[in-house]
């Protein structure tokens, strides 16, 4: 299961080589070593960023890929390496999981989300709620969405983890290589996420509306029919309040 990668869209635009070196070249090296030593089942963490700004919503696995930043492209290129490797070597099988917005902390409160620097929406909002920052900045309120802010499909980290277990079982069961979206099929706007954190924390922190962040598509929501039907994925935490409350609890700890 290959999780390790760089994941900041903005950084990838400024420093594409860093992304292609780590997310594509190093992944290719890892795939080569797996092949060489007979590790023939490969689960790869990919991303909704491979779709770019899709014309259809929700996004299915057959929606055309068209990344709009080096991060998405670096992952898509690794997907291609996996596909070509599997075509050439019939023993080599992969599952590509295209993650939507992973969020929340583990339900036993042992594991949470911390990036340095932090750029992700939910941790940053939580920081505003607990006074670690003085406000949250909303990147744009002029998107063509119901309230003008961007919509994302936030998936609880334990549901994402269970998708990997399903992927292991799927490959162990002798099934064919395939690509699966991993999201709930339901989106929330930035504003709705902010309001939810205000509600679960009871803190009315400051929200500042600032211009759009470059490279942010208006809406990314998964069609998750395939992962449910073919792999039997049964998410348990499709609940924005639970996700935000778990993140808050972990941050407080
Ligand atoms: N966002 C925001 N303020 C922030 C960080 C993020 O408004 O301080 C927005 C961002 O524009 C996007 C959404 O929140 O629409 C989710 O961003 P994040 O970086 O968490 O994940 P991404 O969707 O980029 O993978």
XYZ file of C-alpha atoms and ligand atoms in Angstrom:
278
model
C 0.000 0.000 0.000
C 1.780 3.105 -1.226
C 0.601 6.168 0.681
C 3.686 8.369 0.798
C 3.588 11.475 -1.379
C 3.621 15.240 -1.493
C 0.099 16.641 -1.573
C -0.085 20.413 -1.746
C -1.580 21.716 -4.954
C -0.149 25.247 -4.564
C 3.345 23.975 -3.821
C 3.183 21.695 -6.856
C 2.546 24.703 -9.097
C 5.567 26.525 -7.654
C 7.852 23.485 -7.494
C 6.668 20.906 -10.044
C 9.968 19.003 -10.105
C 9.559 18.188 -6.392
C 6.197 16.584 -7.234
C 7.315 14.697 -10.323
C 10.439 13.474 -8.495
C 8.591 12.179 -5.454
C 5.104 11.333 -6.670
C 6.088 9.994 -10.097
C 9.788 9.055 -10.169
C 9.967 7.575 -6.678
C 6.671 5.778 -7.191
C 8.001 4.362 -10.465
C 11.105 3.146 -8.638
C 8.924 1.524 -6.003
C 6.797 -0.187 -8.665
C 9.991 -1.418 -10.340
C 11.266 -2.876 -7.061
C 7.901 -4.507 -6.355
C 7.972 -6.141 -9.756
C 11.584 -7.225 -9.335
C 10.937 -8.879 -5.973
C 7.557 -10.356 -6.823
C 5.324 -8.008 -4.845
C 2.472 -8.349 -7.273
C -0.365 -6.538 -5.561
C -0.116 -2.769 -5.417
C -2.596 -0.364 -3.802
C -1.992 3.235 -4.777
C -3.242 6.441 -3.149
C -4.396 8.635 -5.982
C -6.556 11.719 -5.934
C -9.633 13.454 -7.292
C -7.150 16.044 -8.589
C -6.580 13.768 -11.598
C -9.998 14.906 -12.871
C -9.134 18.622 -12.914
C -12.303 20.623 -13.465
C -14.701 17.971 -14.737
C -17.775 18.935 -16.691
C -19.948 16.251 -15.077
C -20.863 15.976 -11.395
C -20.722 13.635 -9.540
C -17.435 12.337 -10.910
C -17.277 8.702 -11.956
C -14.152 6.713 -12.760
C -14.948 7.103 -16.453
C -15.055 10.897 -16.229
C -12.132 12.094 -18.377
C -8.936 12.864 -16.461
C -7.488 16.298 -17.069
C -5.350 17.506 -14.143
C -4.952 21.253 -13.852
C -1.881 21.217 -11.610
C 1.387 19.239 -11.309
C 0.131 17.454 -8.175
C -2.770 15.861 -10.069
C -0.557 15.172 -13.080
C 2.176 13.567 -10.956
C -0.404 11.119 -9.562
C -1.994 10.479 -12.953
C 1.435 9.663 -14.407
C 1.967 7.093 -11.645
C -1.444 5.633 -12.435
C -0.252 5.231 -16.022
C 2.944 3.478 -14.894
C 0.807 1.037 -12.906
C -1.512 0.388 -15.851
C 1.336 -0.209 -18.282
C 3.179 -2.431 -15.794
C 0.040 -4.514 -15.295
C -0.460 -4.790 -19.072
C 3.069 -6.067 -19.544
C 3.102 -8.354 -16.509
C -0.035 -10.443 -16.099
C 0.897 -11.354 -12.522
C 1.005 -7.713 -11.424
C -2.308 -6.275 -10.192
C -3.191 -2.886 -8.798
C -6.001 -0.994 -7.160
C -5.920 2.761 -7.592
C -7.976 4.643 -5.006
C -8.800 8.189 -6.020
C -9.283 9.944 -2.713
C -11.635 12.870 -2.398
C -11.131 15.122 0.690
C -9.860 12.992 3.530
C -10.868 14.449 6.875
C -11.461 13.867 10.571
C -9.597 11.960 13.268
C -9.782 8.303 14.295
C -12.803 7.489 16.444
C -10.578 6.365 19.362
C -8.937 9.833 19.184
C -5.446 8.353 18.757
C -4.730 9.627 15.236
C -5.480 12.999 13.702
C -4.528 15.270 10.872
C -1.480 17.527 11.070
C 0.400 18.932 8.099
C 3.337 21.287 8.407
C 2.578 23.819 7.139
C -1.176 23.273 7.516
C -3.099 24.134 4.365
C -6.188 21.930 4.709
C -9.583 23.393 5.382
C -10.859 21.411 8.360
C -7.673 21.567 10.491
C -7.397 25.301 9.775
C -11.004 25.917 10.800
C -10.433 23.907 13.974
C -7.359 26.045 14.698
C -9.575 29.122 14.449
C -12.119 27.524 16.796
C -9.542 26.755 19.489
C -7.755 30.093 19.138
C -4.592 28.722 17.522
C -5.268 31.190 14.669
C -7.277 34.366 14.780
C -9.552 33.590 11.801
C -10.282 31.317 8.884
C -9.959 32.626 5.349
C -12.603 31.518 2.884
C -10.984 31.291 -0.555
C -13.673 32.789 -2.765
C -17.421 33.319 -2.427
C -18.111 33.820 -6.121
C -18.053 30.233 -7.370
C -21.077 28.951 -9.304
C -22.336 26.972 -6.275
C -25.380 27.422 -4.036
C -23.609 29.725 -1.546
C -20.658 30.776 -3.724
C -18.003 28.748 -1.875
C -16.304 25.576 -3.156
C -17.897 22.183 -2.655
C -15.891 19.098 -1.670
C -16.688 15.512 -0.723
C -15.176 15.050 2.777
C -14.521 11.414 3.652
C -13.686 10.264 7.178
C -10.184 8.824 7.494
C -11.428 5.513 8.956
C -13.749 4.986 6.011
C -10.800 5.692 3.739
C -8.744 3.167 5.706
C -11.468 0.544 5.354
C -11.417 1.096 1.572
C -7.791 -0.061 1.632
C -8.729 -3.230 3.518
C -11.420 -3.838 0.911
C -8.846 -3.257 -1.820
C -6.518 -5.830 -0.227
C -9.338 -8.350 -0.061
C -10.322 -7.526 -3.627
C -6.808 -8.197 -4.943
C -6.335 -11.251 -2.724
C -9.577 -12.606 -4.185
C -7.932 -12.710 -7.613
C -9.848 -9.776 -9.057
C -8.662 -7.611 -11.917
C -6.772 -4.343 -11.573
C -9.059 -1.353 -11.359
C -9.593 2.268 -10.331
C -12.072 3.374 -7.646
C -13.252 6.738 -6.413
C -13.309 7.057 -2.654
C -15.803 9.623 -1.405
C -19.346 9.701 -0.028
C -21.078 11.048 -3.103
C -22.207 14.106 -1.194
C -20.550 17.508 -1.116
C -20.404 20.316 1.430
C -19.466 23.921 0.756
C -16.630 25.669 2.595
C -19.285 27.763 4.291
C -21.178 24.682 5.477
C -17.979 23.216 6.906
C -17.224 26.467 8.746
C -20.778 26.578 10.132
C -20.519 22.947 11.256
C -17.288 23.600 13.167
C -18.902 26.675 14.756
C -21.779 24.483 15.829
C -19.771 21.580 17.256
C -17.247 23.855 18.994
C -19.705 26.496 20.168
C -17.203 29.172 19.122
C -18.107 32.004 16.758
C -14.641 32.620 15.289
C -13.854 35.174 12.596
C -14.284 34.311 8.916
C -12.617 36.446 6.268
C -13.587 36.165 2.630
C -10.512 36.460 0.426
C -9.962 35.921 -3.321
C -10.034 32.439 -4.812
C -7.001 30.193 -4.403
C -5.443 29.360 -7.751
C -6.272 25.933 -9.144
C -9.354 25.238 -6.991
C -12.224 23.670 -8.971
C -15.692 24.821 -7.865
C -16.993 21.354 -7.040
C -15.552 17.865 -6.561
C -18.012 15.161 -5.555
C -17.492 11.432 -6.080
C -19.809 8.985 -7.715
C -18.993 6.059 -5.399
C -21.217 3.442 -7.013
C -18.278 1.391 -8.268
C -16.376 1.007 -4.989
C -19.596 0.063 -3.209
C -20.726 -2.427 -5.816
C -17.444 -4.042 -6.860
C -15.561 -3.967 -3.556
C -18.442 -3.907 -1.092
C -17.193 -0.722 0.609
C -19.616 0.307 3.364
C -18.668 3.694 4.824
C -19.758 4.271 8.418
C -18.959 7.913 9.131
C -20.753 9.840 6.397
C -21.590 12.672 8.759
C -19.943 16.103 8.581
C -20.701 16.852 12.225
C -19.005 13.652 13.361
C -16.008 14.365 11.115
C -15.598 17.924 12.449
C -16.202 16.867 16.058
C -13.573 14.116 15.795
C -11.043 16.583 14.352
C -11.809 19.080 17.116
C -11.469 16.491 19.870
C -8.118 15.319 18.528
C -6.807 18.853 18.190
C -7.882 19.632 21.749
C -6.039 16.545 22.980
N -10.110 26.447 1.699
C -10.453 27.685 2.226
N -9.658 28.236 3.192
C -8.527 27.623 3.642
C -8.189 26.347 3.110
C -9.006 25.789 2.137
O -11.463 28.286 1.838
O -7.849 28.190 4.513
C -10.979 25.830 0.682
C -10.282 25.513 -0.629
O -10.374 26.598 -1.506
C -11.077 24.296 -1.112
C -11.573 23.621 0.159
O -11.421 24.588 1.192
O -12.197 24.734 -1.846
C -10.782 22.390 0.533
O -9.410 22.719 0.502
P -8.293 21.747 1.024
O -6.960 22.438 0.836
O -8.623 21.283 2.399
O -8.382 20.472 0.078
P -8.334 20.345 -1.539
O -9.761 20.336 -1.989
O -7.531 21.483 -2.072
O -7.675 19.025 -1.736
